[in-house]
Every structure is written in C-alpha cells, then in structure tokens.
PDB file of C-alpha atoms and ligand atoms in Angstrom:
ATOM      1  CA  MET A   1     113.427 116.250 134.901  1.00  0.00           C
ATOM      2  CA  THR A   2     110.231 114.625 136.200  1.00  0.00           C
ATOM      3  CA  THR A   3     108.963 112.272 133.582  1.00  0.00           C
ATOM      4  CA  GLN A   4     105.272 112.249 132.773  1.00  0.00           C
ATOM      5  CA  ILE A   5     103.985 108.659 132.810  1.00  0.00           C
ATOM      6  CA  LEU A   6     101.281 108.252 130.189  1.00  0.00           C
ATOM      7  CA  ASP A   7      98.836 106.078 132.104  1.00  0.00           C
ATOM      8  CA  GLY A   8      96.457 104.510 129.596  1.00  0.00           C
ATOM      9  CA  LYS A   9      94.184 103.239 132.349  1.00  0.00           C
ATOM     10  CA  ILE A  10      93.493 106.737 133.679  1.00  0.00           C
ATOM     11  CA  ILE A  11      93.001 108.287 130.212  1.00  0.00           C
ATOM     12  CA  SER A  12      90.799 105.360 129.174  1.00  0.00           C
ATOM     13  CA  LYS A  13      88.649 105.831 132.237  1.00  0.00           C
ATOM     14  CA  GLU A  14      87.966 109.436 131.201  1.00  0.00           C
ATOM     15  CA  VAL A  15      86.943 108.391 127.683  1.00  0.00           C
ATOM     16  CA  ARG A  16      84.874 105.458 128.958  1.00  0.00           C
ATOM     17  CA  GLU A  17      82.938 107.746 131.327  1.00  0.00           C
ATOM     18  CA  GLU A  18      82.066 109.922 128.307  1.00  0.00           C
ATOM     19  CA  LEU A  19      81.011 106.830 126.359  1.00  0.00           C
ATOM     20  CA  LYS A  20      78.771 105.639 129.189  1.00  0.00           C
ATOM     21  CA  LYS A  21      76.739 108.849 128.851  1.00  0.00           C
ATOM     22  CA  ASP A  22      76.381 108.343 125.075  1.00  0.00           C
ATOM     23  CA  ILE A  23      75.290 104.738 125.673  1.00  0.00           C
ATOM     24  CA  ILE A  24      72.624 105.792 128.164  1.00  0.00           C
ATOM     25  CA  GLU A  25      71.286 108.205 125.529  1.00  0.00           C
ATOM     26  CA  LEU A  26      71.339 105.529 122.831  1.00  0.00           C
ATOM     27  CA  LYS A  27      69.495 103.136 125.123  1.00  0.00           C
ATOM     28  CA  SER A  28      66.823 105.735 125.777  1.00  0.00           C
ATOM     29  CA  SER A  29      66.307 105.806 121.983  1.00  0.00           C
ATOM     30  CA  GLY A  30      65.949 102.020 121.941  1.00  0.00           C
ATOM     31  CA  ILE A  31      69.461 101.127 120.712  1.00  0.00           C
ATOM     32  CA  ILE A  32      71.809  98.915 122.717  1.00  0.00           C
ATOM     33  CA  PRO A  33      75.245  99.109 121.078  1.00  0.00           C
ATOM     34  CA  GLY A  34      76.337  95.562 120.198  1.00  0.00           C
ATOM     35  CA  LEU A  35      79.727  94.033 119.371  1.00  0.00           C
ATOM     36  CA  GLY A  36      80.048  90.674 117.601  1.00  0.00           C
ATOM     37  CA  VAL A  37      83.277  88.886 118.493  1.00  0.00           C
ATOM     38  CA  LEU A  38      84.839  86.050 116.532  1.00  0.00           C
ATOM     39  CA  LEU A  39      87.722  84.141 118.073  1.00  0.00           C
ATOM     40  CA  VAL A  40      89.262  81.334 116.049  1.00  0.00           C
ATOM     41  CA  GLY A  41      91.555  78.854 117.822  1.00  0.00           C
ATOM     42  CA  ASP A  42      92.905  78.823 121.345  1.00  0.00           C
ATOM     43  CA  ASP A  43      95.912  81.101 121.365  1.00  0.00           C
ATOM     44  CA  PRO A  44      96.167  82.209 125.033  1.00  0.00           C
ATOM     45  CA  ALA A  45      97.176  85.793 124.202  1.00  0.00           C
ATOM     46  CA  SER A  46      94.235  86.230 121.797  1.00  0.00           C
ATOM     47  CA  ARG A  47      91.905  84.639 124.346  1.00  0.00           C
ATOM     48  CA  SER A  48      92.995  87.105 127.017  1.00  0.00           C
ATOM     49  CA  TYR A  49      92.701  90.127 124.659  1.00  0.00           C
ATOM     50  CA  VAL A  50      89.168  89.066 123.730  1.00  0.00           C
ATOM     51  CA  THR A  51      88.206  88.571 127.378  1.00  0.00           C
ATOM     52  CA  ALA A  52      89.520  92.052 128.200  1.00  0.00           C
ATOM     53  CA  LYS A  53      87.551  93.582 125.300  1.00  0.00           C
ATOM     54  CA  GLU A  54      84.324  91.804 126.317  1.00  0.00           C
ATOM     55  CA  LYS A  55      84.741  92.875 129.931  1.00  0.00           C
ATOM     56  CA  ALA A  56      85.285  96.469 128.823  1.00  0.00           C
ATOM     57  CA  CYS A  57      82.066  96.272 126.768  1.00  0.00           C
ATOM     58  CA  GLU A  58      80.143  95.023 129.776  1.00  0.00           C
ATOM     59  CA  ASP A  59      81.557  97.766 132.014  1.00  0.00           C
ATOM     60  CA  VAL A  60      80.310 100.575 129.755  1.00  0.00           C
ATOM     61  CA  GLY A  61      76.995  98.930 128.780  1.00  0.00           C
ATOM     62  CA  ILE A  62      77.782  97.508 125.308  1.00  0.00           C
ATOM     63  CA  TYR A  63      76.227  94.128 124.569  1.00  0.00           C
ATOM     64  CA  SER A  64      78.715  91.585 123.181  1.00  0.00           C
ATOM     65  CA  SER A  65      78.121  88.266 121.494  1.00  0.00           C
ATOM     66  CA  GLU A  66      81.037  85.883 121.068  1.00  0.00           C
ATOM     67  CA  ILE A  67      81.366  83.053 118.586  1.00  0.00           C
ATOM     68  CA  ARG A  68      84.331  80.767 119.051  1.00  0.00           C
ATOM     69  CA  LEU A  69      85.561  78.401 116.334  1.00  0.00           C
ATOM     70  CA  PRO A  70      88.235  75.706 116.589  1.00  0.00           C
ATOM     71  CA  SER A  71      91.661  76.381 115.103  1.00  0.00           C
ATOM     72  CA  ASN A  72      90.928  74.011 112.202  1.00  0.00           C
ATOM     73  CA  ALA A  73      87.719  75.892 111.232  1.00  0.00           C
ATOM     74  CA  SER A  74      87.285  76.094 107.469  1.00  0.00           C
ATOM     75  CA  ARG A  75      87.270  79.252 105.394  1.00  0.00           C
ATOM     76  CA  ASP A  76      83.504  78.848 104.863  1.00  0.00           C
ATOM     77  CA  GLU A  77      82.784  78.445 108.578  1.00  0.00           C
ATOM     78  CA  ILE A  78      84.707  81.625 109.346  1.00  0.00           C
ATOM     79  CA  LEU A  79      83.111  83.638 106.544  1.00  0.00           C
ATOM     80  CA  ASP A  80      79.656  82.362 107.607  1.00  0.00           C
ATOM     81  CA  VAL A  81      80.099  83.930 111.033  1.00  0.00           C
ATOM     82  CA  VAL A  82      81.144  87.234 109.466  1.00  0.00           C
ATOM     83  CA  HIS A  83      78.050  87.148 107.220  1.00  0.00           C
ATOM     84  CA  GLN A  84      75.848  86.391 110.249  1.00  0.00           C
ATOM     85  CA  PHE A  85      77.245  89.391 112.118  1.00  0.00           C
ATOM     86  CA  ASN A  86      76.980  91.594 109.007  1.00  0.00           C
ATOM     87  CA  GLY A  87      73.268  90.802 108.780  1.00  0.00           C
ATOM     88  CA  ASN A  88      72.461  90.995 112.495  1.00  0.00           C
ATOM     89  CA  GLU A  89      70.619  94.245 113.398  1.00  0.00           C
ATOM     90  CA  LYS A  90      71.700  93.973 117.036  1.00  0.00           C
ATOM     91  CA  ILE A  91      75.368  93.980 116.090  1.00  0.00           C
ATOM     92  CA  HIS A  92      76.867  97.405 115.300  1.00  0.00           C
ATOM     93  CA  GLY A  93      80.524  96.426 115.395  1.00  0.00           C
ATOM     94  CA  ILE A  94      82.450  93.269 114.481  1.00  0.00           C
ATOM     95  CA  LEU A  95      85.741  92.178 115.995  1.00  0.00           C
ATOM     96  CA  VAL A  96      87.582  89.291 114.370  1.00  0.00           C
ATOM     97  CA  GLN A  97      90.522  88.750 116.682  1.00  0.00           C
ATOM     98  CA  LEU A  98      93.793  88.516 114.750  1.00  0.00           C
ATOM     99  CA  PRO A  99      95.992  86.721 114.024  1.00  0.00           C
ATOM    100  CA  LEU A 100      93.874  83.908 112.611  1.00  0.00           C
ATOM    101  CA  PRO A 101      95.443  80.439 112.905  1.00  0.00           C
ATOM    102  CA  ASP A 102      95.604  80.418 109.085  1.00  0.00           C
ATOM    103  CA  GLY A 103      97.078  83.818 108.293  1.00  0.00           C
ATOM    104  CA  THR A 104      96.486  83.385 104.563  1.00  0.00           C
ATOM    105  CA  MET A 105      92.741  83.880 105.175  1.00  0.00           C
ATOM    106  CA  GLU A 106      93.011  87.173 107.024  1.00  0.00           C
ATOM    107  CA  GLN A 107      92.601  89.596 104.154  1.00  0.00           C
ATOM    108  CA  GLU A 108      89.594  87.767 102.740  1.00  0.00           C
ATOM    109  CA  VAL A 109      87.941  87.775 106.162  1.00  0.00           C
ATOM    110  CA  ILE A 110      88.610  91.500 106.573  1.00  0.00           C
ATOM    111  CA  ASP A 111      87.316  92.191 103.048  1.00  0.00           C
ATOM    112  CA  THR A 112      84.089  90.342 103.951  1.00  0.00           C
ATOM    113  CA  LEU A 113      83.314  92.586 106.947  1.00  0.00           C
ATOM    114  CA  SER A 114      80.665  95.182 106.323  1.00  0.00           C
ATOM    115  CA  PRO A 115      82.706  98.414 106.273  1.00  0.00           C
ATOM    116  CA  GLU A 116      79.903  99.990 108.320  1.00  0.00           C
ATOM    117  CA  LYS A 117      80.534  97.479 111.141  1.00  0.00           C
ATOM    118  CA  ASP A 118      84.317  97.344 110.806  1.00  0.00           C
ATOM    119  CA  VAL A 119      85.050  98.918 114.190  1.00  0.00           C
ATOM    120  CA  ASP A 120      88.676  97.755 113.994  1.00  0.00           C
ATOM    121  CA  GLY A 121      89.141 100.045 110.983  1.00  0.00           C
ATOM    122  CA  PHE A 122      90.883  97.289 108.991  1.00  0.00           C
ATOM    123  CA  HIS A 123      88.646  97.115 105.893  1.00  0.00           C
ATOM    124  CA  PRO A 124      90.231  98.634 102.754  1.00  0.00           C
ATOM    125  CA  ILE A 125      87.296 101.067 102.496  1.00  0.00           C
ATOM    126  CA  ASN A 126      87.933 102.406 105.988  1.00  0.00           C
ATOM    127  CA  ILE A 127      91.690 102.565 105.440  1.00  0.00           C
ATOM    128  CA  GLY A 128      91.208 104.305 102.086  1.00  0.00           C
ATOM    129  CA  ARG A 129      88.691 106.789 103.497  1.00  0.00           C
ATOM    130  CA  MET A 130      90.965 107.474 106.457  1.00  0.00           C
ATOM    131  CA  ALA A 131      93.887 108.151 104.103  1.00  0.00           C
ATOM    132  CA  LEU A 132      91.709 110.601 102.167  1.00  0.00           C
ATOM    133  CA  GLY A 133      90.647 112.377 105.361  1.00  0.00           C
ATOM    134  CA  LEU A 134      87.015 111.261 104.972  1.00  0.00           C
ATOM    135  CA  SER A 135      84.827 109.949 107.814  1.00  0.00           C
ATOM    136  CA  ALA A 136      85.857 106.371 108.598  1.00  0.00           C
ATOM    137  CA  PHE A 137      86.439 103.994 111.473  1.00  0.00           C
ATOM    138  CA  LEU A 138      90.033 104.595 112.544  1.00  0.00           C
ATOM    139  CA  SER A 139      92.183 101.624 113.609  1.00  0.00           C
ATOM    140  CA  CYS A 140      92.006 101.401 117.365  1.00  0.00           C
ATOM    141  CA  THR A 141      95.682 101.376 118.358  1.00  0.00           C
ATOM    142  CA  PRO A 142      96.742 104.383 116.238  1.00  0.00           C
ATOM    143  CA  HIS A 143      93.602 106.291 117.186  1.00  0.00           C
ATOM    144  CA  GLY A 144      94.162 105.443 120.871  1.00  0.00           C
ATOM    145  CA  ILE A 145      97.737 106.753 120.674  1.00  0.00           C
ATOM    146  CA  LEU A 146      96.599 110.053 119.169  1.00  0.00           C
ATOM    147  CA  HIS A 147      94.012 110.461 121.950  1.00  0.00           C
ATOM    148  CA  MET A 148      96.570 109.532 124.580  1.00  0.00           C
ATOM    149  CA  LEU A 149      98.948 112.249 123.351  1.00  0.00           C
ATOM    150  CA  LYS A 150      96.232 114.885 123.028  1.00  0.00           C
ATOM    151  CA  ARG A 151      94.663 114.198 126.413  1.00  0.00           C
ATOM    152  CA  SER A 152      98.130 114.307 128.023  1.00  0.00           C
ATOM    153  CA  GLY A 153      98.720 117.805 126.625  1.00  0.00           C
ATOM    154  CA  LEU A 154     101.377 116.569 124.167  1.00  0.00           C
ATOM    155  CA  SER A 155     100.826 118.202 120.807  1.00  0.00           C
ATOM    156  CA  THR A 156     101.876 116.562 117.563  1.00  0.00           C
ATOM    157  CA  ASN A 157     101.482 119.860 115.710  1.00  0.00           C
ATOM    158  CA  GLY A 158     104.792 120.524 113.935  1.00  0.00           C
ATOM    159  CA  ALA A 159     106.555 117.775 115.914  1.00  0.00           C
ATOM    160  CA  HIS A 160     108.936 115.301 114.295  1.00  0.00           C
ATOM    161  CA  VAL A 161     107.414 111.890 115.012  1.00  0.00           C
ATOM    162  CA  VAL A 162     109.408 108.755 114.256  1.00  0.00           C
ATOM    163  CA  VAL A 163     107.180 105.693 113.907  1.00  0.00           C
ATOM    164  CA  VAL A 164     109.109 102.431 114.114  1.00  0.00           C
ATOM    165  CA  GLY A 165     107.157  99.599 112.479  1.00  0.00           C
ATOM    166  CA  ARG A 166     105.060  99.456 109.313  1.00  0.00           C
ATOM    167  CA  SER A 167     102.315  96.945 110.182  1.00  0.00           C
ATOM    168  CA  HIS A 168      98.861  97.370 108.660  1.00  0.00           C
ATOM    169  CA  ILE A 169      97.397  97.482 112.176  1.00  0.00           C
ATOM    170  CA  VAL A 170      99.648 100.110 113.760  1.00  0.00           C
ATOM    171  CA  GLY A 171     102.632 101.714 112.011  1.00  0.00           C
ATOM    172  CA  ARG A 172     101.247 102.381 108.562  1.00  0.00           C
ATOM    173  CA  PRO A 173      97.848 103.848 109.552  1.00  0.00           C
ATOM    174  CA  LEU A 174      99.456 105.756 112.423  1.00  0.00           C
ATOM    175  CA  ALA A 175     101.968 107.450 110.108  1.00  0.00           C
ATOM    176  CA  THR A 176      99.126 108.435 107.783  1.00  0.00           C
ATOM    177  CA  MET A 177      96.976 109.835 110.606  1.00  0.00           C
ATOM    178  CA  LEU A 178      99.884 111.774 112.092  1.00  0.00           C
ATOM    179  CA  SER A 179     100.689 113.457 108.795  1.00  0.00           C
ATOM    180  CA  GLN A 180      97.127 114.689 108.240  1.00  0.00           C
ATOM    181  CA  LYS A 181      96.265 118.339 108.593  1.00  0.00           C
ATOM    182  CA  ASN A 182      94.046 118.194 111.664  1.00  0.00           C
ATOM    183  CA  GLU A 183      94.290 118.662 115.420  1.00  0.00           C
ATOM    184  CA  LEU A 184      95.449 115.089 116.086  1.00  0.00           C
ATOM    185  CA  GLY A 185      98.098 115.168 113.367  1.00  0.00           C
ATOM    186  CA  ASN A 186     100.017 117.862 111.487  1.00  0.00           C
ATOM    187  CA  ALA A 187     103.306 116.192 112.404  1.00  0.00           C
ATOM    188  CA  THR A 188     106.391 115.634 110.288  1.00  0.00           C
ATOM    189  CA  VAL A 189     106.548 111.856 110.132  1.00  0.00           C
ATOM    190  CA  THR A 190     109.440 109.502 109.524  1.00  0.00           C
ATOM    191  CA  MET A 191     108.522 105.835 109.203  1.00  0.00           C
ATOM    192  CA  CYS A 192     111.274 103.354 110.055  1.00  0.00           C
ATOM    193  CA  HIS A 193     111.115  99.582 109.644  1.00  0.00           C
ATOM    194  CA  THR A 194     113.233  96.458 109.301  1.00  0.00           C
ATOM    195  CA  GLY A 195     114.769  97.857 106.115  1.00  0.00           C
ATOM    196  CA  THR A 196     115.950 101.054 107.841  1.00  0.00           C
ATOM    197  CA  LYS A 197     119.705 101.437 108.024  1.00  0.00           C
ATOM    198  CA  ASN A 198     120.969 102.978 111.254  1.00  0.00           C
ATOM    199  CA  LEU A 199     117.653 103.307 113.105  1.00  0.00           C
ATOM    200  CA  ALA A 200     119.272 105.359 115.885  1.00  0.00           C
ATOM    201  CA  ARG A 201     120.134 108.120 113.411  1.00  0.00           C
ATOM    202  CA  PHE A 202     116.381 108.733 113.003  1.00  0.00           C
ATOM    203  CA  THR A 203     115.163 108.115 116.551  1.00  0.00           C
ATOM    204  CA  ARG A 204     117.747 110.586 117.915  1.00  0.00           C
ATOM    205  CA  GLU A 205     116.200 113.291 115.751  1.00  0.00           C
ATOM    206  CA  ALA A 206     112.666 112.653 117.030  1.00  0.00           C
ATOM    207  CA  ASP A 207     110.490 114.750 119.313  1.00  0.00           C
ATOM    208  CA  ILE A 208     108.197 111.726 119.648  1.00  0.00           C
ATOM    209  CA  VAL A 209     109.205 108.075 119.113  1.00  0.00           C
ATOM    210  CA  ILE A 210     106.433 105.522 118.648  1.00  0.00           C
ATOM    211  CA  ALA A 211     107.763 101.966 118.906  1.00  0.00           C
ATOM    212  CA  ALA A 212     105.603  99.288 117.276  1.00  0.00           C
ATOM    213  CA  ILE A 213     108.181  96.657 116.449  1.00  0.00           C
ATOM    214  CA  GLY A 214     107.214  93.601 118.497  1.00  0.00           C
ATOM    215  CA  ARG A 215     110.672  92.934 119.949  1.00  0.00           C
ATOM    216  CA  ALA A 216     111.683  93.650 123.560  1.00  0.00           C
ATOM    217  CA  ASN A 217     114.232  96.383 124.313  1.00  0.00           C
ATOM    218  CA  THR A 218     114.709  97.481 120.696  1.00  0.00           C
ATOM    219  CA  ILE A 219     114.763 101.178 121.582  1.00  0.00           C
ATOM    220  CA  THR A 220     117.533 101.887 124.079  1.00  0.00           C
ATOM    221  CA  ALA A 221     118.547 105.047 125.953  1.00  0.00           C
ATOM    222  CA  GLU A 222     121.433 105.831 123.570  1.00  0.00           C
ATOM    223  CA  MET A 223     118.969 105.931 120.676  1.00  0.00           C
ATOM    224  CA  VAL A 224     116.908 108.893 121.900  1.00  0.00           C
ATOM    225  CA  SER A 225     117.477 112.528 122.805  1.00  0.00           C
ATOM    226  CA  ASP A 226     116.789 114.247 126.119  1.00  0.00           C
ATOM    227  CA  GLY A 227     113.196 115.438 126.392  1.00  0.00           C
ATOM    228  CA  VAL A 228     111.807 112.866 123.965  1.00  0.00           C
ATOM    229  CA  VAL A 229     108.220 111.582 124.227  1.00  0.00           C
ATOM    230  CA  ILE A 230     108.019 107.786 123.989  1.00  0.00           C
ATOM    231  CA  ILE A 231     104.972 105.732 123.090  1.00  0.00           C
ATOM    232  CA  ASP A 232     105.568 102.010 123.485  1.00  0.00           C
ATOM    233  CA  VAL A 233     103.149  99.805 121.544  1.00  0.00           C
ATOM    234  CA  GLY A 234     105.014  96.515 122.043  1.00  0.00           C
ATOM    235  CA  VAL A 235     103.644  93.684 124.161  1.00  0.00           C
ATOM    236  CA  ASN A 236     106.335  91.034 124.523  1.00  0.00           C
ATOM    237  CA  ARG A 237     106.476  88.079 126.894  1.00  0.00           C
ATOM    238  CA  VAL A 238     109.859  87.573 128.528  1.00  0.00           C
ATOM    239  CA  GLU A 239     110.615  84.615 130.743  1.00  0.00           C
ATOM    240  CA  ASP A 240     110.684  85.456 134.440  1.00  0.00           C
ATOM    241  CA  ALA A 241     110.954  82.629 136.947  1.00  0.00           C
ATOM    242  CA  THR A 242     109.914  85.006 139.759  1.00  0.00           C
ATOM    243  CA  ALA A 243     106.596  85.848 138.057  1.00  0.00           C
ATOM    244  CA  LYS A 244     103.512  83.764 138.889  1.00  0.00           C
ATOM    245  CA  ARG A 245     102.888  82.863 135.238  1.00  0.00           C
ATOM    246  CA  GLY A 246     106.572  82.299 134.473  1.00  0.00           C
ATOM    247  CA  TYR A 247     106.771  85.374 132.245  1.00  0.00           C
ATOM    248  CA  ARG A 248     106.245  89.115 132.381  1.00  0.00           C
ATOM    249  CA  LEU A 249     105.115  91.597 129.763  1.00  0.00           C
ATOM    250  CA  VAL A 250     107.502  94.242 128.468  1.00  0.00           C
ATOM    251  CA  GLY A 251     107.327  96.722 125.615  1.00  0.00           C
ATOM    252  CA  ASP A 252     109.697  97.446 122.726  1.00  0.00           C
ATOM    253  CA  VAL A 253     111.472 100.130 124.728  1.00  0.00           C
ATOM    254  CA  ASP A 254     114.023  99.866 127.536  1.00  0.00           C
ATOM    255  CA  PHE A 255     111.637 101.674 129.908  1.00  0.00           C
ATOM    256  CA  GLU A 256     113.859 102.000 132.997  1.00  0.00           C
ATOM    257  CA  ALA A 257     116.884 103.281 131.076  1.00  0.00           C
ATOM    258  CA  ILE A 258     114.938 105.757 128.925  1.00  0.00           C
ATOM    259  CA  LYS A 259     112.604 107.104 131.616  1.00  0.00           C
ATOM    260  CA  PRO A 260     115.120 109.566 133.165  1.00  0.00           C
ATOM    261  CA  LYS A 261     115.800 111.089 129.712  1.00  0.00           C
ATOM    262  CA  ALA A 262     112.188 111.296 128.571  1.00  0.00           C
ATOM    263  CA  LYS A 263     109.692 114.120 128.921  1.00  0.00           C
ATOM    264  CA  ALA A 264     106.897 111.534 128.827  1.00  0.00           C
ATOM    265  CA  ILE A 265     106.712 107.761 128.378  1.00  0.00           C
ATOM    266  CA  SER A 266     103.942 105.155 128.189  1.00  0.00           C
ATOM    267  CA  PRO A 267     104.429 101.982 130.261  1.00  0.00           C
ATOM    268  CA  VAL A 268     103.772  98.356 129.287  1.00  0.00           C
ATOM    269  CA  PRO A 269     101.409  97.079 130.488  1.00  0.00           C
ATOM    270  CA  GLY A 270      98.964  99.894 131.252  1.00  0.00           C
ATOM    271  CA  GLY A 271      99.843 102.316 128.453  1.00  0.00           C
ATOM    272  CA  VAL A 272      98.636 101.889 124.884  1.00  0.00           C
ATOM    273  CA  GLY A 273      96.786  98.584 125.563  1.00  0.00           C
ATOM    274  CA  PRO A 274      93.831 100.075 127.483  1.00  0.00           C
ATOM    275  CA  MET A 275      93.577 102.875 124.889  1.00  0.00           C
ATOM    276  CA  THR A 276      93.231 100.319 122.063  1.00  0.00           C
ATOM    277  CA  ILE A 277      90.314  98.673 123.848  1.00  0.00           C
ATOM    278  CA  THR A 278      88.735 102.030 124.593  1.00  0.00           C
ATOM    279  CA  MET A 279      88.811 103.056 120.928  1.00  0.00           C
ATOM    280  CA  LEU A 280      87.085  99.784 120.024  1.00  0.00           C
ATOM    281  CA  LEU A 281      84.294 100.790 122.416  1.00  0.00           C
ATOM    282  CA  TYR A 282      84.318 104.296 120.936  1.00  0.00           C
ATOM    283  CA  ASN A 283      83.965 102.994 117.361  1.00  0.00           C
ATOM    284  CA  THR A 284      81.174 100.610 118.402  1.00  0.00           C
ATOM    285  CA  VAL A 285      79.261 103.478 119.977  1.00  0.00           C
ATOM    286  CA  GLU A 286      79.859 105.613 116.851  1.00  0.00           C
ATOM    287  CA  SER A 287      78.497 102.793 114.716  1.00  0.00           C
ATOM    288  CA  ALA A 288      75.388 102.515 116.902  1.00  0.00           C
ATOM    289  CA  LYS A 289      74.906 106.298 116.624  1.00  0.00           C
ATOM    290  CA  ASN A 290      75.223 106.056 112.820  1.00  0.00           C
ATOM    291  CA  HIS A 291      72.630 103.277 112.856  1.00  0.00           C
ATOM    292  CA  LEU A 292      70.281 105.467 114.876  1.00  0.00           C
ATOM    293  CA  SER A 293      70.691 108.535 112.716  1.00  0.00           C
ATOM    294  CA  SER A 294      70.427 106.974 109.275  1.00  0.00           C
ATOM    295  CA  GLY A 295      71.167 103.292 109.273  1.00  0.00           C
ATOM    296  CA  ARG A 296      74.086 104.185 107.006  1.00  0.00           C
ATOM    297  CA  SER A 297      77.391 105.107 108.539  1.00  0.00           C
ATOM    298  CA  LEU A 298      79.880 106.155 105.923  1.00  0.00           C
ATOM    299  CA  GLU A 299      77.993 108.654 103.802  1.00  0.00           C
TER     300      GLU A 299
HETATM  301  N1  LIG B 301      95.253  91.576 117.213  1.00  0.00           N
HETATM  302  C1  LIG B 301      96.147  92.440 117.758  1.00  0.00           C
HETATM  303  N2  LIG B 301      95.619  93.699 117.816  1.00  0.00           N
HETATM  304  C2  LIG B 301      94.366  93.596 117.305  1.00  0.00           C
HETATM  305  C3  LIG B 301      93.332  94.555 117.115  1.00  0.00           C
HETATM  306  O1  LIG B 301      93.453  95.756 117.405  1.00  0.00           O
HETATM  307  N3  LIG B 301      92.188  94.068 116.561  1.00  0.00           N
HETATM  308  C4  LIG B 301      92.046  92.748 116.213  1.00  0.00           C
HETATM  309  N4  LIG B 301      90.888  92.385 115.653  1.00  0.00           N
HETATM  310  N5  LIG B 301      92.991  91.848 116.374  1.00  0.00           N
HETATM  311  C5  LIG B 301      94.145  92.288 116.924  1.00  0.00           C
END
C-alpha cells in the first residue's frame, strides 16, 4: 500500500493563497487585518512558535504587533495588555501564547479576551457557541486537522475516529467538532485519555486515530489496524547528539513503524503544525471581515 503523507505545508499553502486574496479585498476596503501577540517569559519553544506565527502573518499581509513581558510580569500587567488589545481598532485578533509562566492565571487571561477577537477560540463563549453549532472562532489545531482531512480527500462522515488526549486546546474541542452533524464532522467519536484502560483496544478499532498526548512514541504499530489514517498532533523534543541543536522533534506516533500499515499519516514536523498557524490567520481574517461588515462578529 502506498501511504498518503499528509503534508501540512502544502495544504497550508493552498489555504494561505486563498487568504491572500481575501486580504487584498479587505485592504481595498480600508481594513488591514491585525493580530496582537502577547508573549510572557522566555520559553524557547513559545518564542519560536510566536516567531513562526508572526512570519506567517507577514507572508500573507496581516499586520502583527507583539508585546513581550518578562516571566515575572504581574497579573495586572498581563491583563492590561489584553485590555489594550481589546480596545485597539487596528487589532482584529489576539494571541496570548500559552502556557503562561504562571499557569494559574491562564483562565482569567482567556476570560478577559474579547470573544470577538479571540482568534485562538479559547474563550468560554467561543467554546460554548462551537459546542452548540453556532458561529464561533474554532480552536486552530482542531480546525486545522479537520481542514487537513477534508482537503486530503479523507472523509470523517460515518468514520470511527479515536481522539487520544482531552486537553482544552486540542482533544476536547476536536471530539466535539468531529461529532457535529456537518461536512467536517459526522463521525463516531471515542475520546481516550490518561484514565483509559487498554488504549490499544480502542485505537485498533479506529478508522482515524488522532494522537494529541504530548509523549513520544505512544502510538505504536501494534496498536492500529491496516488502512488506518493517523493524525499526529504531538511535538516532542528528543535528544539527538547528531542534530545541530542537540535534539530533534518527533510526534506522539511511531511514524516509521506505522507508515507501512497506514492509508495516510501526518508527519512531525510539517503536518499539523503549519495547519494550526494557518487557521490562526484564517480566524484573524474572519474577524477583520466581521469588523468590516458590522463591527460585531458573533451575532
Ligand atoms: N500553545 C500551544 N498551542 C497554542 C495555540 O494554539 N495557541 C496559543 N495561544 N498558545 C498555544
């Protein structure tokens, strides 16, 4: 069987070309889509994610404005930046890169975002609206995965999808989106997590396995059936003395061992990652369009 490699860079390029056209139109109506970025602390992985997101903005013509705070920034300093972005007419989307150095503040920071600028789709209003099937900003990683499947000709309609991981950012919203009665969903969904007994019993039954666990090589070849579709959301650093930086990035899936069995598989890096960034651009453009049409996005 030849395995289809789900190349997130190629699919992203397609979507980004479409976005560029929308941005040109917005600009001709006097609106430059703008993203406000808040990075707290100096975690190297967060720094590199933010740089990649800002570069992607620049490539498609979205203006971005970054505010960086030290890792010991106070609650008030962080919330002040969110308020500034909320009130700034030039900013249509806000990205607060997570995790924050003080994780206990995260929910309050998310709650403070204007839901109409919450292009990460993390605010309870957006999550609640999404769960009800109403218009909302959809979290970028789950939304990117659904686009990746659809644009690769892999239908979720009637498929048994096993989602491994129940994070608020990926697993939980993804399972909700997949179960909805629309063209990107309509799947039968099983959600597995750290409390699941005998994970392999479920993954072997799956038409599509989506691994969002955060631990290298968790899904092995024995755990899946022939012809499975694999989406690997994990980004894990493993030491590698031969690599320039002393580490390499791998997913949650044993890619080389599973590839010969799979109908399709997404690589790490170059799979889901570029799609996540692309959906951030997509949501920012949507927000700018909402601003143009009414100034109110979620009605
Ligand atoms: N940290 C890891 N993934 C994400 C994401 O999609 N958005 C934000 N804001 N932070 C993240």
